[in-house]
CSV table of C-alpha atoms in Angstrom, one decimal:
chain,number,residue,atom,x,y,z
A,1,MET,CA,78.1,113.2,114.3
A,2,ILE,CA,79.3,112.4,110.8
A,3,THR,CA,77.5,111.6,107.6
A,4,TYR,CA,77.6,108.2,105.9
A,5,GLU,CA,79.6,109.9,103.1
A,6,GLN,CA,82.2,111.0,105.6
A,7,PHE,CA,82.4,107.5,107.1
A,8,LYS,CA,82.9,106.0,103.6
A,9,THR,CA,86.1,107.9,103.1
A,10,ILE,CA,87.9,105.7,105.6
A,11,GLU,CA,89.3,102.4,104.5
A,12,ILE,CA,89.9,99.8,107.2
A,13,ARG,CA,91.1,96.5,105.8
A,14,ALA,CA,92.1,93.0,107.0
A,15,GLY,CA,95.9,92.4,106.8
A,16,ARG,CA,97.9,89.3,107.5
A,17,ILE,CA,101.1,90.0,109.5
A,18,ILE,CA,104.1,88.4,107.7
A,19,SER,CA,106.8,89.6,110.1
A,20,ALA,CA,107.1,91.7,113.3
A,21,GLU,CA,110.2,93.0,114.9
A,22,ARG,CA,111.1,95.5,117.6
A,23,ILE,CA,112.5,98.8,116.5
A,24,PRO,CA,115.8,99.1,118.4
A,25,ASP,CA,116.1,101.8,121.1
A,26,THR,CA,112.4,102.4,121.4
A,27,ASP,CA,110.0,101.3,124.2
A,28,LYS,CA,106.9,100.7,122.2
A,29,LEU,CA,107.5,100.4,118.5
A,30,LEU,CA,107.2,97.4,116.3
A,31,LYS,CA,107.8,97.3,112.6
A,32,LEU,CA,105.4,95.0,110.8
A,33,SER,CA,105.2,93.7,107.3
A,34,VAL,CA,101.6,93.2,106.4
A,35,ASP,CA,100.0,91.5,103.4
A,36,PHE,CA,96.8,93.2,102.0
A,37,ALA,CA,96.8,91.1,98.8
A,38,GLU,CA,98.4,94.0,97.0
A,39,THR,CA,100.9,93.4,94.2
A,40,ASP,CA,103.4,95.4,92.2
A,41,ALA,CA,103.3,96.0,88.4
A,42,ALA,CA,105.1,92.6,87.9
A,43,GLY,CA,102.4,90.8,89.9
A,44,ASN,CA,104.7,90.1,92.9
A,45,GLN,CA,103.2,90.3,96.4
A,46,LYS,CA,103.9,93.8,97.8
A,47,PRO,CA,103.3,93.9,101.6
A,48,ARG,CA,103.2,97.2,103.4
A,49,GLN,CA,105.5,98.3,106.2
A,50,ILE,CA,103.5,99.4,109.2
A,51,VAL,CA,104.9,100.9,112.5
A,52,SER,CA,102.8,100.3,115.6
A,53,GLY,CA,103.2,101.3,119.2
A,54,ILE,CA,102.1,97.9,120.7
A,55,ALA,CA,105.4,96.4,121.7
A,56,GLN,CA,104.4,96.4,125.4
A,57,HIS,CA,101.5,94.0,124.6
A,58,PHE,CA,103.7,91.6,122.6
A,59,PRO,CA,106.9,91.0,124.5
A,60,ASP,CA,107.6,88.4,121.8
A,61,PRO,CA,106.7,90.1,118.5
A,62,ALA,CA,106.8,86.7,116.8
A,63,ALA,CA,103.4,86.0,118.4
A,64,LEU,CA,101.9,88.4,115.9
A,65,VAL,CA,103.2,86.6,112.8
A,66,GLY,CA,100.4,84.9,110.9
A,67,LYS,CA,97.6,86.8,112.6
A,68,THR,CA,95.1,88.6,110.4
A,69,CYS,CA,93.9,91.9,112.0
A,70,MET,CA,92.6,95.3,111.0
A,71,PHE,CA,94.5,98.3,109.7
A,72,VAL,CA,93.6,101.8,108.4
A,73,THR,CA,94.9,101.6,104.9
A,74,ASN,CA,94.3,105.0,103.3
A,75,LEU,CA,96.1,107.3,105.7
A,76,GLU,CA,99.0,109.3,104.2
A,77,PRO,CA,102.2,107.5,104.9
A,78,ARG,CA,104.3,109.0,107.7
A,79,LEU,CA,107.7,108.6,109.1
A,80,ILE,CA,108.0,107.3,112.6
A,81,ARG,CA,111.6,107.2,114.0
A,82,GLY,CA,112.9,107.1,110.5
A,83,PHE,CA,110.6,104.2,109.4
A,84,GLU,CA,107.8,104.8,106.9
A,85,SER,CA,104.5,103.6,108.1
A,86,GLN,CA,102.1,102.8,105.3
A,87,GLY,CA,99.0,102.4,107.4
A,88,MET,CA,97.9,102.1,111.1
A,89,LEU,CA,96.9,99.2,113.2
A,90,PHE,CA,93.3,99.5,114.2
A,91,ALA,CA,92.8,98.0,117.7
A,92,LEU,CA,91.4,98.7,121.2
A,93,SER,CA,93.0,99.6,124.4
A,94,THR,CA,91.7,100.9,127.7
A,95,ALA,CA,93.0,103.3,130.3
A,96,ASP,CA,93.7,100.4,132.7
A,97,GLY,CA,95.9,98.6,130.2
A,98,ALA,CA,93.5,96.1,128.5
A,99,PHE,CA,94.3,95.6,124.8
A,100,SER,CA,92.7,93.8,121.9
A,101,LEU,CA,93.4,93.2,118.3
A,102,LEU,CA,90.4,92.9,116.0
A,103,GLU,CA,90.8,89.5,114.3
A,104,PRO,CA,88.3,88.5,111.7
A,105,ASN,CA,87.5,84.8,111.3
A,106,ALA,CA,89.5,82.5,109.0
A,107,GLY,CA,87.1,82.9,106.0
A,108,ILE,CA,88.2,86.5,105.5
A,109,PRO,CA,91.1,87.0,103.0
A,110,PRO,CA,93.7,89.8,103.4
A,111,GLY,CA,92.6,93.0,101.8
A,112,THR,CA,89.0,92.7,102.7
A,113,MET,CA,87.5,96.0,103.7
A,114,ALA,CA,85.3,96.3,106.8
A,115,LYS,CA,82.0,98.2,106.3
B,1,MET,CA,94.0,109.1,100.9
B,2,ILE,CA,92.8,110.8,104.1
B,3,THR,CA,94.5,112.7,106.8
B,4,TYR,CA,94.8,111.6,110.4
B,5,GLU,CA,92.4,114.4,111.4
B,6,GLN,CA,89.8,113.0,109.0
B,7,PHE,CA,90.3,109.5,110.4
B,8,LYS,CA,89.8,110.8,113.9
B,9,THR,CA,86.3,112.1,113.1
B,10,ILE,CA,85.0,108.5,113.0
B,11,GLU,CA,84.0,106.7,116.2
B,12,ILE,CA,84.0,102.9,116.1
B,13,ARG,CA,83.2,101.4,119.5
B,14,ALA,CA,82.7,98.0,121.1
B,15,GLY,CA,79.1,97.3,122.0
B,16,ARG,CA,77.6,94.3,123.7
B,17,ILE,CA,74.5,92.9,122.0
B,18,ILE,CA,71.6,92.6,124.5
B,19,SER,CA,68.9,91.4,122.2
B,20,ALA,CA,68.5,90.5,118.5
B,21,GLU,CA,65.4,89.9,116.6
B,22,ARG,CA,64.3,89.5,113.0
B,23,ILE,CA,62.3,92.5,111.5
B,24,PRO,CA,59.2,90.9,110.1
B,25,ASP,CA,58.6,90.9,106.4
B,26,THR,CA,62.3,91.6,105.6
B,27,ASP,CA,64.9,89.2,104.2
B,28,LYS,CA,68.0,90.6,105.8
B,29,LEU,CA,67.2,92.9,108.7
B,30,LEU,CA,67.8,92.4,112.4
B,31,LYS,CA,66.9,94.8,115.1
B,32,LEU,CA,69.6,94.8,117.8
B,33,SER,CA,69.7,96.4,121.2
B,34,VAL,CA,73.3,97.2,122.0
B,35,ASP,CA,75.0,98.3,125.2
B,36,PHE,CA,77.7,100.9,124.8
B,37,ALA,CA,77.9,101.7,128.6
B,38,GLU,CA,75.7,104.8,127.9
B,39,THR,CA,73.2,106.0,130.5
B,40,ASP,CA,70.3,108.4,130.6
B,41,ALA,CA,70.1,111.5,132.9
B,42,ALA,CA,68.8,109.2,135.8
B,43,GLY,CA,71.8,106.9,135.4
B,44,ASN,CA,69.9,104.0,133.9
B,45,GLN,CA,71.5,101.9,131.2
B,46,LYS,CA,70.5,103.3,127.8
B,47,PRO,CA,71.2,100.8,125.1
B,48,ARG,CA,71.0,101.8,121.4
B,49,GLN,CA,68.7,100.3,118.8
B,50,ILE,CA,70.7,99.3,115.7
B,51,VAL,CA,69.3,97.8,112.5
B,52,SER,CA,71.7,95.6,110.6
B,53,GLY,CA,71.3,93.6,107.3
B,54,ILE,CA,73.0,90.5,108.5
B,55,ALA,CA,70.0,88.1,109.1
B,56,GLN,CA,71.2,85.7,106.4
B,57,HIS,CA,74.4,85.1,108.5
B,58,PHE,CA,72.4,84.5,111.7
B,59,PRO,CA,69.4,82.2,111.0
B,60,ASP,CA,69.0,82.2,114.8
B,61,PRO,CA,69.4,85.8,115.9
B,62,ALA,CA,69.8,84.6,119.5
B,63,ALA,CA,73.3,83.4,118.6
B,64,LEU,CA,74.3,87.1,118.6
B,65,VAL,CA,73.1,87.8,122.2
B,66,GLY,CA,76.0,88.4,124.6
B,67,LYS,CA,78.5,89.0,121.8
B,68,THR,CA,80.7,92.1,121.9
B,69,CYS,CA,81.5,93.4,118.5
B,70,MET,CA,82.2,96.7,116.7
B,71,PHE,CA,79.8,99.5,115.6
B,72,VAL,CA,80.1,103.0,114.1
B,73,THR,CA,78.6,105.1,116.8
B,74,ASN,CA,78.6,108.7,115.5
B,75,LEU,CA,76.6,108.4,112.3
B,76,GLU,CA,73.4,110.4,112.1
B,77,PRO,CA,70.5,108.2,113.2
B,78,ARG,CA,68.4,107.0,110.2
B,79,LEU,CA,65.1,105.2,109.7
B,80,ILE,CA,65.3,101.8,108.1
B,81,ARG,CA,61.9,100.2,107.4
B,82,GLY,CA,60.4,102.4,110.1
B,83,PHE,CA,62.9,101.5,112.7
B,84,GLU,CA,65.5,104.1,113.9
B,85,SER,CA,69.1,102.8,113.7
B,86,GLN,CA,71.4,104.6,116.1
B,87,GLY,CA,74.6,103.2,114.7
B,88,MET,CA,75.9,100.7,112.2
B,89,LEU,CA,77.5,97.3,112.7
B,90,PHE,CA,81.1,97.4,111.5
B,91,ALA,CA,82.0,93.9,110.1
B,92,LEU,CA,83.5,92.2,107.0
B,93,SER,CA,82.0,90.3,104.1
B,94,THR,CA,83.3,89.1,100.8
B,95,ALA,CA,81.7,88.8,97.3
B,96,ASP,CA,81.6,85.0,97.8
B,97,GLY,CA,79.6,85.1,101.0
B,98,ALA,CA,82.2,85.0,103.7
B,99,PHE,CA,81.2,87.1,106.8
B,100,SER,CA,82.9,88.0,110.0
B,101,LEU,CA,82.1,90.1,113.0
B,102,LEU,CA,85.0,91.9,114.7
B,103,GLU,CA,85.0,90.6,118.3
B,104,PRO,CA,87.5,92.1,120.7
B,105,ASN,CA,88.7,89.9,123.6
B,106,ALA,CA,87.0,89.7,126.9
B,107,GLY,CA,89.1,92.4,128.6
B,108,ILE,CA,87.5,95.1,126.5
B,109,PRO,CA,84.4,96.7,128.1
B,110,PRO,CA,81.4,98.0,126.1
B,111,GLY,CA,81.9,101.6,124.9
B,112,THR,CA,85.6,101.3,124.3
B,113,MET,CA,86.6,103.1,121.1
B,114,ALA,CA,89.0,101.5,118.6
B,115,LYS,CA,91.9,103.6,117.4
């Protein structure tokens, strides 16, 4: 059991996938560019790079482009096979191989936090 | 920023809504019965009661019945208007009134944890 205050420390936001490509010489890894409506100091869109181990569910990574789904956005960045991951896809899978993204409806803009 | 270990303390699971009704004399509250594939000692299905402030998005609460969506399942139970809530709906809303459940696809059984 956790407290509501502990729960509130986690940020899970909607992000729109701008690009998705297989990381060479890996079985499972995709490198995503994801828009969370974040900008740099000059006001330019600043998508995040996110590495996710879902390649087996998306034989054609292009199928992900344009989708809005959910990501943990306040984890410390970490290096995965030399690529920095600035967040983590938040999705569901089962022991027998079922998999699902969590896709909000079209009214939800990138950057919206789930709560 | 949080660590991966902090993130792992939160359980967010798919639950199937069995019933949904308005809590009388409230503007926003619905009382849901939600199946997480949990059972009691005798093996009988033991759904949870969850109170959620989403009545304005579902004028007919029956529209929720049968849906599978996401819930925080390891929060301490709390009393809301006299009703115990054994979890919290995990969804998205925006300042201008947009709202979205997070509905996994049909291959995901109740009880599956997102990660």
